[in-house]
PDB file of C-alpha atoms in Angstrom:
ATOM      1  CA  HIS E 781       3.949  -9.916 -13.838  1.00 52.00           C
ATOM      2  CA  ARG E 782       6.569  -8.270 -11.748  1.00 62.00           C
ATOM      3  CA  ALA E 783       8.551  -7.633 -14.982  1.00 66.00           C
ATOM      4  CA  ALA E 784       6.000  -5.002 -16.009  1.00 62.00           C
ATOM      5  CA  LEU E 785       6.980  -2.983 -13.059  1.00 64.00           C
ATOM      6  CA  ARG E 786      10.690  -3.650 -13.101  1.00 72.00           C
ATOM      7  CA  PRO E 787      11.618  -0.650 -15.389  1.00 70.00           C
ATOM      8  CA  ALA E 788      10.130   1.698 -12.972  1.00 68.00           C
ATOM      9  CA  PHE E 789      12.266   0.472 -10.246  1.00 71.00           C
ATOM     10  CA  LEU E 790      15.580   0.379 -12.073  1.00 78.00           C
ATOM     11  CA  PRO E 791      18.330   2.723 -10.903  1.00 85.00           C
ATOM     12  CA  SER E 792      17.909   4.759 -13.951  1.00 82.00           C
ATOM     13  CA  ALA E 793      14.316   5.267 -13.370  1.00 75.00           C
ATOM     14  CA  VAL E 794      14.774   6.107  -9.796  1.00 74.00           C
ATOM     15  CA  ALA E 795      17.646   8.522 -10.790  1.00 83.00           C
ATOM     16  CA  ARG E 796      15.013  10.486 -12.870  1.00 80.00           C
ATOM     17  CA  LEU E 797      13.133  11.171  -9.688  1.00 81.00           C
ATOM     18  CA  GLU E 798      16.179  11.880  -7.551  1.00 86.00           C
ATOM     19  CA  SER E 799      15.580  15.725  -7.136  1.00 89.00           C
ATOM     20  CA  ARG E 800      11.939  14.862  -6.175  1.00 87.00           C
ATOM     21  CA  ILE E 801      13.058  12.236  -3.758  1.00 89.00           C
ATOM     22  CA  GLU E 802      15.594  14.605  -2.218  1.00 94.00           C
ATOM     23  CA  GLU E 803      12.766  17.381  -1.883  1.00 93.00           C
ATOM     24  CA  LEU E 804      10.484  14.759  -0.289  1.00 91.00           C
ATOM     25  CA  CYS E 805      13.301  13.754   2.170  1.00 93.00           C
ATOM     26  CA  ALA E 806      13.975  17.337   3.139  1.00 95.00           C
ATOM     27  CA  SER E 807      10.399  18.096   3.634  1.00 92.00           C
ATOM     28  CA  MET E 808       9.601  15.026   5.684  1.00 90.00           C
ATOM     29  CA  TRP E 809      12.757  15.458   7.740  1.00 92.00           C
ATOM     30  CA  ALA E 810      11.619  19.240   8.482  1.00 92.00           C
ATOM     31  CA  ASP E 811       8.171  18.166   9.369  1.00 89.00           C
ATOM     32  CA  ALA E 812       9.392  15.308  11.623  1.00 90.00           C
ATOM     33  CA  PHE E 813      12.215  17.262  13.420  1.00 90.00           C
ATOM     34  CA  GLY E 814      12.077  20.875  12.468  1.00 81.00           C
ATOM     35  CA  ALA E 815      10.237  22.130  15.445  1.00 80.00           C
ATOM     36  CA  ASP E 816      12.530  20.816  18.263  1.00 82.00           C
ATOM     37  CA  GLY E 817      14.977  18.597  16.640  1.00 80.00           C
ATOM     38  CA  SER E 818      14.001  15.565  18.703  1.00 84.00           C
ATOM     39  CA  GLY E 819      11.652  12.556  18.419  1.00 83.00           C
ATOM     40  CA  ASP E 820      11.591   9.019  17.458  1.00 88.00           C
ATOM     41  CA  PHE E 821      13.529   8.649  14.132  1.00 91.00           C
ATOM     42  CA  VAL E 822      11.924   5.300  13.222  1.00 86.00           C
ATOM     43  CA  ALA E 823       8.385   6.491  13.813  1.00 83.00           C
ATOM     44  CA  ARG E 824       8.708   9.974  12.386  1.00 86.00           C
ATOM     45  CA  PHE E 825      11.041   9.388   9.335  1.00 88.00           C
ATOM     46  CA  ALA E 826      12.480   5.803   8.843  1.00 85.00           C
ATOM     47  CA  PHE E 827       9.086   4.192   8.799  1.00 78.00           C
ATOM     48  CA  PRO E 828       7.147   6.630   6.466  1.00 82.00           C
ATOM     49  CA  PHE E 829       9.835   7.715   4.108  1.00 86.00           C
ATOM     50  CA  PRO E 830      10.349   4.524   2.103  1.00 82.00           C
ATOM     51  CA  ALA E 831       6.542   4.243   1.508  1.00 78.00           C
ATOM     52  CA  ALA E 832       6.475   7.955   0.485  1.00 83.00           C
ATOM     53  CA  VAL E 833       9.152   7.190  -2.076  1.00 81.00           C
ATOM     54  CA  ILE E 834       7.405   4.156  -3.391  1.00 76.00           C
ATOM     55  CA  ALA E 835       4.099   6.234  -3.549  1.00 78.00           C
ATOM     56  CA  GLU E 836       6.011   8.915  -5.523  1.00 79.00           C
ATOM     57  CA  LEU E 837       7.167   6.148  -7.874  1.00 75.00           C
ATOM     58  CA  LEU E 838       3.628   4.827  -8.279  1.00 74.00           C
ATOM     59  CA  GLY E 839       2.188   8.283  -8.772  1.00 77.00           C
ATOM     60  CA  VAL E 840      -0.099   8.379  -5.548  1.00 81.00           C
ATOM     61  CA  PRO E 841      -1.089  11.948  -4.720  1.00 82.00           C
ATOM     62  CA  ALA E 842       0.621  13.239  -1.630  1.00 81.00           C
ATOM     63  CA  ALA E 843      -2.740  13.962  -0.038  1.00 86.00           C
ATOM     64  CA  ASP E 844      -3.574  10.299  -0.182  1.00 86.00           C
ATOM     65  CA  ARG E 845      -0.368   8.686   1.104  1.00 82.00           C
ATOM     66  CA  ASP E 846      -1.318   8.453   4.715  1.00 80.00           C
ATOM     67  CA  ARG E 847      -4.248   6.353   3.822  1.00 85.00           C
ATOM     68  CA  PHE E 848      -1.717   3.606   2.757  1.00 77.00           C
ATOM     69  CA  GLY E 849      -0.169   3.646   6.316  1.00 75.00           C
ATOM     70  CA  GLU E 850      -3.538   2.789   7.755  1.00 81.00           C
ATOM     71  CA  TRP E 851      -4.275   0.142   5.203  1.00 83.00           C
ATOM     72  CA  SER E 852      -0.943  -1.377   5.511  1.00 79.00           C
ATOM     73  CA  HIS E 853      -1.135  -1.564   9.299  1.00 79.00           C
ATOM     74  CA  ARG E 854      -4.539  -3.315   9.053  1.00 86.00           C
ATOM     75  CA  ILE E 855      -3.252  -5.826   6.310  1.00 85.00           C
ATOM     76  CA  VAL E 856      -0.073  -6.738   8.217  1.00 82.00           C
ATOM     77  CA  GLU E 857      -1.923  -7.032  11.456  1.00 86.00           C
ATOM     78  CA  GLY E 858      -4.525  -9.306   9.840  1.00 88.00           C
ATOM     79  CA  LEU E 859      -1.793 -11.506   8.255  1.00 84.00           C
ATOM     80  CA  GLY E 860      -0.220 -11.836  11.633  1.00 87.00           C
ATOM     81  CA  GLY E 861      -3.487 -13.220  13.301  1.00 90.00           C
ATOM     82  CA  GLY E 862      -5.232  -9.911  13.880  1.00 88.00           C
ATOM     83  CA  ASP E 863      -8.620  -8.711  12.891  1.00 90.00           C
ATOM     84  CA  LEU E 864      -9.364 -10.454   9.661  1.00 90.00           C
ATOM     85  CA  ASP E 865     -12.420  -8.257   8.868  1.00 93.00           C
ATOM     86  CA  ALA E 866     -10.196  -5.127   8.935  1.00 92.00           C
ATOM     87  CA  TYR E 867      -7.713  -6.983   6.906  1.00 90.00           C
ATOM     88  CA  GLU E 868     -10.324  -7.878   4.212  1.00 91.00           C
ATOM     89  CA  ARG E 869     -11.631  -4.262   4.294  1.00 93.00           C
ATOM     90  CA  ALA E 870      -8.205  -2.776   3.866  1.00 90.00           C
ATOM     91  CA  THR E 871      -7.375  -5.220   1.093  1.00 88.00           C
ATOM     92  CA  ARG E 872     -10.576  -4.219  -0.720  1.00 89.00           C
ATOM     93  CA  GLU E 873      -9.979  -0.442  -0.171  1.00 91.00           C
ATOM     94  CA  ILE E 874      -6.304  -0.509  -1.386  1.00 85.00           C
ATOM     95  CA  TRP E 875      -7.133  -2.470  -4.445  1.00 84.00           C
ATOM     96  CA  SER E 876     -10.156  -0.183  -5.184  1.00 86.00           C
ATOM     97  CA  TYR E 877      -7.973   2.928  -4.751  1.00 86.00           C
ATOM     98  CA  VAL E 878      -5.241   1.698  -7.061  1.00 80.00           C
ATOM     99  CA  GLY E 879      -7.826   0.678  -9.627  1.00 80.00           C
ATOM    100  CA  LYS E 880      -9.402   4.093  -9.526  1.00 83.00           C
ATOM    101  CA  LEU E 881      -5.936   5.684  -9.821  1.00 80.00           C
ATOM    102  CA  VAL E 882      -5.071   3.713 -12.798  1.00 76.00           C
ATOM    103  CA  ASP E 883      -8.500   4.318 -14.511  1.00 78.00           C
ATOM    104  CA  GLU E 884      -7.963   8.097 -13.875  1.00 78.00           C
ATOM    105  CA  ARG E 885      -4.504   7.953 -15.613  1.00 74.00           C
ATOM    106  CA  LEU E 886      -5.935   5.861 -18.492  1.00 73.00           C
ATOM    107  CA  ALA E 887      -8.565   8.446 -18.999  1.00 76.00           C
ATOM    108  CA  ALA E 888      -6.388  11.496 -18.455  1.00 74.00           C
ATOM    109  CA  PRO E 889      -2.794  10.524 -18.796  1.00 71.00           C
ATOM    110  CA  VAL E 890      -0.253  12.533 -16.753  1.00 68.00           C
ATOM    111  CA  VAL E 891       3.450  12.604 -17.709  1.00 65.00           C
ATOM    112  CA  ASP E 892       5.110  12.475 -14.305  1.00 63.00           C
ATOM    113  CA  GLY E 893       7.505   9.616 -14.499  1.00 60.00           C
ATOM    114  CA  SER E 894       5.465   7.396 -12.192  1.00 62.00           C
ATOM    115  CA  VAL E 895       4.601   3.704 -12.859  1.00 58.00           C
ATOM    116  CA  VAL E 896       0.973   4.855 -13.676  1.00 59.00           C
ATOM    117  CA  GLY E 897       2.083   8.015 -15.466  1.00 55.00           C
ATOM    118  CA  ALA E 898       1.831   8.445 -19.152  1.00 50.00           C
ATOM    119  CA  GLY E 899       4.537   7.584 -21.746  1.00 47.00           C
ATOM    120  CA  SER E 900       7.371   5.056 -21.873  1.00 41.00           C
ATOM    121  CA  ALA E 901       8.045   5.357 -18.079  1.00 42.00           C
ATOM    122  CA  SER E 902       4.752   3.833 -17.430  1.00 52.00           C
ATOM    123  CA  PRO E 903       4.986   0.046 -17.836  1.00 49.00           C
ATOM    124  CA  LEU E 904       1.585  -0.474 -16.220  1.00 52.00           C
ATOM    125  CA  LEU E 905      -0.342   1.680 -18.798  1.00 52.00           C
ATOM    126  CA  GLU E 906       1.623   0.776 -21.906  1.00 53.00           C
ATOM    127  CA  HIS E 907      -0.412  -2.428 -22.535  1.00 50.00           C
ATOM    128  CA  ALA E 908      -3.339  -1.989 -20.163  1.00 53.00           C
ATOM    129  CA  ALA E 909      -6.951  -1.579 -21.295  1.00 51.00           C
ATOM    130  CA  SER E 910      -8.410  -0.903 -17.882  1.00 51.00           C
ATOM    131  CA  ALA E 911      -7.669  -1.128 -14.232  1.00 52.00           C
ATOM    132  CA  ASP E 912      -9.127  -4.562 -14.091  1.00 53.00           C
ATOM    133  CA  THR E 913      -6.330  -5.591 -16.479  1.00 51.00           C
ATOM    134  CA  ILE E 914      -3.773  -4.203 -14.116  1.00 53.00           C
ATOM    135  CA  ALA E 915      -5.453  -5.241 -10.771  1.00 52.00           C
ATOM    136  CA  ALA E 916      -5.472  -8.869 -12.071  1.00 46.00           C
ATOM    137  CA  THR E 917      -1.706  -8.883 -12.476  1.00 46.00           C
ATOM    138  CA  SER E 918      -0.340  -5.961 -10.538  1.00 54.00           C
ATOM    139  CA  THR E 919       1.860  -5.978  -7.462  1.00 55.00           C
ATOM    140  CA  THR E 920       1.306  -2.267  -7.070  1.00 55.00           C
ATOM    141  CA  PRO E 921      -0.653  -2.293  -3.689  1.00 57.00           C
ATOM    142  CA  LEU E 922       1.773  -4.845  -2.381  1.00 57.00           C
ATOM    143  CA  ARG E 923       4.679  -2.459  -3.059  1.00 55.00           C
ATOM    144  CA  LEU E 924       2.972   0.324  -1.201  1.00 55.00           C
ATOM    145  CA  ILE E 925       2.297  -1.928   1.737  1.00 57.00           C
ATOM    146  CA  ALA E 926       5.979  -3.032   1.632  1.00 57.00           C
ATOM    147  CA  GLY E 927       7.037   0.481   1.937  1.00 54.00           C
ATOM    148  CA  TRP E 928       5.203   0.934   5.283  1.00 49.00           C
TER     149      TRP E 928
END
């Protein structure tokens, strides 16, 4: 089932988003270090940037991206022996979010080059009838967590 996502992560697909990734990098860098030029590089940039790029590839609206950091943190802590209730809630929430995002894109396709965008650049939507179809086979939430 990873094969359905593979085309979206090929160098040619990522290259189509190169200018957007550069804009994202510059914006995140300015937000992290623009005021005084100092701070924790890992916490302010190296940690959130890969997840922001993955979210961009997946078509997650910018306003929702911080939610993935919280969900990812709870999931990783739970897997490491932490709060299993928080892990289960975060897992349900992330799958629910991705399902809603996919349903929205199925109902009103957006051509944005993302994995859940419309057109040939959208391997998830090409053969999907619903978010349930995708959720049953998708590694989308896991890719977002991996970025965090």
